Amino acid sequence: HRWVKPGLNILVSYFNAPFFNDALLPAGNLRENKSAYQRADVIIFTRCNSYPDETVRNKYLKNIPGIDVSKVFFAGLEYGNPYQFFSEGKRKYTILDFNKAVLVCGIAHPEYLMHYLTENNIEFESMIFPDHYEFVPDDFEKIKSAYRKIHDEYGVVLFSEKDAVRLLKFDIGKLAIAGAYLALPIKMKFQPEEKIRFDKIIFDFVRTQLHQHN
């Protein structure tokens, strides 16, 4: 938000759809000119299928001249263990504990989750909603119907953790299948040396802010 005056600007862009290949709305998805990247203190290209080699990295860096290359990062995705989020026990699973799933997504680019399930040989039905979708009670009837169709003793309803948070406002813990509702944590994964460098940028900034306010 341009009215907010941040101390540290981090620009996050999809690796497979980098901002420098995009255009301003309505032709593209950008809300301001590409040149605004120059305000960034850190740029992260996310959701890399694999960490890019030097040739690919240099190709991206040529599109963002003027940026300190030590402040540019390439991150993949890391999936955590699914866990129950409506039951008190918050039981955790591994991705190998079930064979079938109903995948419910209200996030951008759900194809990454679909690919992850396919890689792990999980049969699934997908229910895809728009990004930032606000679930309504009627949606649960559709989810229950899809869950019954997979008809598997070890079947689950799988949500991204981001979607699961938006569901906690509903009192659905009493539902018979609430125990089958699992949240799947997803986070960025840096290469070890890049994680050290990124963490240092963040911690140095925080230390500076604390010093200024003490």
CSV table of C-alpha atoms in Angstrom, one decimal:
chain,number,residue,atom,x,y,z
A,1,HIS,CA,0.0,0.0,0.0
A,2,ARG,CA,1.6,3.2,-1.1
A,3,TRP,CA,0.4,5.1,2.0
A,4,VAL,CA,2.4,2.7,4.1
A,5,LYS,CA,6.1,3.7,4.4
A,6,PRO,CA,8.0,0.4,4.7
A,7,GLY,CA,11.5,0.2,6.0
A,8,LEU,CA,12.3,-2.9,3.9
A,9,ASN,CA,10.7,-3.5,0.5
A,10,ILE,CA,10.5,-7.2,-0.6
A,11,LEU,CA,9.2,-7.9,-4.1
A,12,VAL,CA,7.9,-11.4,-4.6
A,13,SER,CA,7.3,-12.6,-8.2
A,14,TYR,CA,6.5,-16.0,-9.7
A,15,PHE,CA,9.5,-17.6,-11.3
A,16,ASN,CA,7.4,-19.0,-14.2
A,17,ALA,CA,5.6,-15.6,-14.6
A,18,PRO,CA,8.1,-12.9,-13.7
A,19,PHE,CA,6.9,-9.4,-13.3
A,20,PHE,CA,9.3,-8.1,-16.0
A,21,ASN,CA,7.3,-10.2,-18.6
A,22,ASP,CA,4.0,-8.8,-17.3
A,23,ALA,CA,2.0,-5.7,-18.2
A,24,LEU,CA,-0.1,-3.1,-16.4
A,25,LEU,CA,-3.8,-3.8,-15.7
A,26,PRO,CA,-6.0,-4.5,-17.6
A,27,ALA,CA,-3.6,-6.0,-20.2
A,28,GLY,CA,-1.7,-7.8,-17.4
A,29,ASN,CA,-1.6,-8.2,-13.7
A,30,LEU,CA,0.7,-5.4,-12.6
A,31,ARG,CA,-0.8,-2.5,-10.6
A,32,GLU,CA,2.2,-0.2,-11.2
A,33,ASN,CA,4.9,0.1,-13.8
A,34,LYS,CA,7.6,-2.5,-14.0
A,35,SER,CA,10.2,0.0,-13.2
A,36,ALA,CA,8.9,0.2,-9.6
A,37,TYR,CA,11.0,-2.9,-8.9
A,38,GLN,CA,13.8,-0.4,-8.3
A,39,ARG,CA,12.2,0.5,-5.0
A,40,ALA,CA,12.8,-3.1,-3.8
A,41,ASP,CA,15.5,-3.9,-1.2
A,42,VAL,CA,15.0,-7.6,-1.9
A,43,ILE,CA,13.6,-9.5,-4.9
A,44,ILE,CA,12.4,-13.1,-4.6
A,45,PHE,CA,11.4,-15.3,-7.5
A,46,THR,CA,9.3,-18.0,-6.0
A,47,ARG,CA,7.9,-21.4,-6.9
A,48,CYS,CA,11.0,-22.6,-8.9
A,49,ASN,CA,10.6,-26.2,-9.9
A,50,SER,CA,14.3,-26.6,-9.4
A,51,TYR,CA,17.0,-24.1,-8.4
A,52,PRO,CA,18.1,-22.3,-11.6
A,53,ASP,CA,21.6,-22.6,-12.8
A,54,GLU,CA,23.9,-19.7,-13.5
A,55,THR,CA,22.7,-19.2,-17.1
A,56,VAL,CA,19.1,-18.9,-16.0
A,57,ARG,CA,19.9,-16.7,-13.0
A,58,ASN,CA,21.9,-14.3,-15.3
A,59,LYS,CA,19.0,-14.1,-17.7
A,60,TYR,CA,16.7,-12.9,-14.9
A,61,LEU,CA,19.3,-10.5,-13.5
A,62,LYS,CA,19.6,-8.8,-16.9
A,63,ASN,CA,15.9,-7.9,-16.6
A,64,ILE,CA,16.4,-6.1,-13.3
A,65,PRO,CA,19.4,-3.9,-13.8
A,66,GLY,CA,20.5,-1.7,-11.0
A,67,ILE,CA,19.6,-4.3,-8.3
A,68,ASP,CA,22.4,-5.6,-6.0
A,69,VAL,CA,22.6,-9.3,-7.1
A,70,SER,CA,23.2,-10.3,-3.5
A,71,LYS,CA,19.6,-9.1,-2.8
A,72,VAL,CA,18.0,-11.4,-5.4
A,73,PHE,CA,16.8,-14.9,-4.4
A,74,PHE,CA,15.3,-17.9,-6.1
A,75,ALA,CA,13.1,-20.0,-3.9
A,76,GLY,CA,11.2,-23.3,-4.4
A,77,LEU,CA,8.3,-24.7,-2.5
A,78,GLU,CA,8.4,-26.9,0.6
A,79,TYR,CA,5.3,-28.9,1.8
A,80,GLY,CA,4.9,-29.7,5.4
A,81,ASN,CA,2.9,-32.5,7.0
A,82,PRO,CA,-0.9,-32.3,6.7
A,83,TYR,CA,-2.7,-31.9,10.0
A,84,GLN,CA,-6.3,-31.8,11.3
A,85,PHE,CA,-7.3,-28.2,11.9
A,86,PHE,CA,-10.9,-28.6,13.2
A,87,SER,CA,-10.3,-31.3,15.8
A,88,GLU,CA,-8.8,-30.5,19.1
A,89,GLY,CA,-6.0,-33.0,18.8
A,90,LYS,CA,-4.6,-31.4,15.6
A,91,ARG,CA,-3.4,-34.9,14.5
A,92,LYS,CA,-0.6,-34.8,12.0
A,93,TYR,CA,-0.2,-37.1,9.0
A,94,THR,CA,2.3,-37.6,6.3
A,95,ILE,CA,1.4,-37.3,2.6
A,96,LEU,CA,1.7,-41.1,2.4
A,97,ASP,CA,-1.0,-41.7,5.0
A,98,PHE,CA,-3.9,-41.4,2.5
A,99,ASN,CA,-4.7,-42.6,-1.0
A,100,LYS,CA,-7.5,-40.3,-2.2
A,101,ALA,CA,-8.4,-36.7,-1.5
A,102,VAL,CA,-10.7,-33.9,-2.3
A,103,LEU,CA,-8.5,-30.9,-2.9
A,104,VAL,CA,-10.2,-27.6,-2.0
A,105,CYS,CA,-8.3,-24.5,-3.1
A,106,GLY,CA,-9.0,-20.8,-3.0
A,107,ILE,CA,-5.5,-19.7,-3.8
A,108,ALA,CA,-3.6,-18.5,-6.9
A,109,HIS,CA,-2.0,-21.2,-9.1
A,110,PRO,CA,-3.5,-24.3,-7.4
A,111,GLU,CA,-1.7,-26.4,-10.1
A,112,TYR,CA,1.3,-26.5,-7.8
A,113,LEU,CA,-0.7,-28.4,-5.3
A,114,MET,CA,-2.2,-30.7,-7.9
A,115,HIS,CA,1.3,-31.5,-9.2
A,116,TYR,CA,2.4,-32.3,-5.6
A,117,LEU,CA,-0.5,-34.8,-5.1
A,118,THR,CA,0.1,-36.4,-8.5
A,119,GLU,CA,3.8,-36.8,-7.7
A,120,ASN,CA,2.8,-38.6,-4.5
A,121,ASN,CA,0.4,-40.9,-6.4
A,122,ILE,CA,-2.7,-39.6,-4.7
A,123,GLU,CA,-6.0,-39.8,-6.6
A,124,PHE,CA,-7.9,-36.6,-6.1
A,125,GLU,CA,-11.0,-34.6,-7.1
A,126,SER,CA,-10.3,-30.9,-7.2
A,127,MET,CA,-12.7,-28.0,-6.1
A,128,ILE,CA,-11.0,-24.8,-7.3
A,129,PHE,CA,-12.3,-21.4,-6.1
A,130,PRO,CA,-11.0,-17.9,-7.0
A,131,ASP,CA,-7.9,-16.6,-5.2
A,132,HIS,CA,-8.8,-15.0,-1.8
A,133,TYR,CA,-12.2,-16.8,-2.0
A,134,GLU,CA,-14.4,-16.3,1.1
A,135,PHE,CA,-16.1,-19.6,1.8
A,136,VAL,CA,-19.8,-19.7,2.6
A,137,PRO,CA,-21.8,-22.4,4.5
A,138,ASP,CA,-23.2,-23.8,1.2
A,139,ASP,CA,-19.7,-24.7,0.1
A,140,PHE,CA,-19.5,-27.3,2.8
A,141,GLU,CA,-22.4,-29.3,1.4
A,142,LYS,CA,-20.5,-29.4,-2.0
A,143,ILE,CA,-17.3,-30.5,-0.2
A,144,LYS,CA,-19.2,-33.2,1.7
A,145,SER,CA,-20.8,-34.4,-1.5
A,146,ALA,CA,-17.3,-34.6,-3.2
A,147,TYR,CA,-15.9,-36.4,-0.2
A,148,ARG,CA,-18.6,-39.1,-0.3
A,149,LYS,CA,-17.8,-39.7,-4.0
A,150,ILE,CA,-14.2,-40.6,-3.4
A,151,HIS,CA,-15.5,-43.2,-0.9
A,152,ASP,CA,-12.2,-44.3,0.6
A,153,GLU,CA,-11.5,-45.3,4.2
A,154,TYR,CA,-8.3,-43.3,4.1
A,155,GLY,CA,-9.7,-40.4,2.0
A,156,VAL,CA,-9.3,-36.8,3.2
A,157,VAL,CA,-10.4,-33.3,2.3
A,158,LEU,CA,-7.2,-31.3,1.8
A,159,PHE,CA,-6.9,-27.5,2.0
A,160,SER,CA,-4.0,-25.2,1.7
A,161,GLU,CA,-3.1,-23.8,5.1
A,162,LYS,CA,-4.0,-20.4,3.8
A,163,ASP,CA,-7.6,-21.6,3.0
A,164,ALA,CA,-7.8,-23.4,6.3
A,165,VAL,CA,-7.3,-20.2,8.2
A,166,ARG,CA,-10.3,-18.7,6.5
A,167,LEU,CA,-12.5,-21.6,7.5
A,168,LEU,CA,-11.9,-21.4,11.2
A,169,LYS,CA,-14.6,-18.8,11.5
A,170,PHE,CA,-17.2,-21.5,10.8
A,171,ASP,CA,-18.6,-23.7,13.6
A,172,ILE,CA,-18.2,-27.0,11.6
A,173,GLY,CA,-16.2,-28.9,14.2
A,174,LYS,CA,-19.4,-31.0,14.8
A,175,LEU,CA,-19.5,-32.2,11.2
A,176,ALA,CA,-19.0,-36.0,10.9
A,177,ILE,CA,-16.1,-35.5,8.4
A,178,ALA,CA,-14.4,-32.6,10.3
A,179,GLY,CA,-11.7,-35.1,11.3
A,180,ALA,CA,-10.9,-35.6,7.6
A,181,TYR,CA,-10.3,-31.9,7.0
A,182,LEU,CA,-6.6,-31.5,6.7
A,183,ALA,CA,-4.5,-28.4,6.2
A,184,LEU,CA,-1.3,-28.6,4.1
A,185,PRO,CA,1.4,-26.1,5.1
A,186,ILE,CA,3.4,-24.6,2.2
A,187,LYS,CA,6.3,-22.3,2.5
A,188,MET,CA,9.2,-21.0,0.5
A,189,LYS,CA,12.4,-23.0,0.5
A,190,PHE,CA,15.7,-21.4,-0.1
A,191,GLN,CA,19.0,-23.1,-0.9
A,192,PRO,CA,21.0,-23.3,2.4
A,193,GLU,CA,23.5,-20.5,1.5
A,194,GLU,CA,20.7,-18.3,0.2
A,195,LYS,CA,18.7,-18.8,3.4
A,196,ILE,CA,21.6,-17.6,5.5
A,197,ARG,CA,22.0,-14.5,3.3
A,198,PHE,CA,18.2,-13.8,3.4
A,199,ASP,CA,18.0,-14.3,7.1
A,200,LYS,CA,20.9,-11.9,7.6
A,201,ILE,CA,19.1,-9.2,5.7
A,202,ILE,CA,16.0,-9.5,7.8
A,203,PHE,CA,17.8,-9.7,11.1
A,204,ASP,CA,20.1,-6.8,10.3
A,205,PHE,CA,17.1,-4.7,9.4
A,206,VAL,CA,15.3,-5.7,12.7
A,207,ARG,CA,18.4,-4.9,14.8
A,208,THR,CA,18.7,-1.5,13.1
A,209,GLN,CA,15.0,-0.7,13.9
A,210,LEU,CA,15.4,-1.8,17.5
A,211,HIS,CA,18.5,0.3,17.9
A,212,GLN,CA,16.7,3.4,16.4
A,213,HIS,CA,13.8,3.0,18.8
A,214,ASN,CA,15.9,2.4,22.0
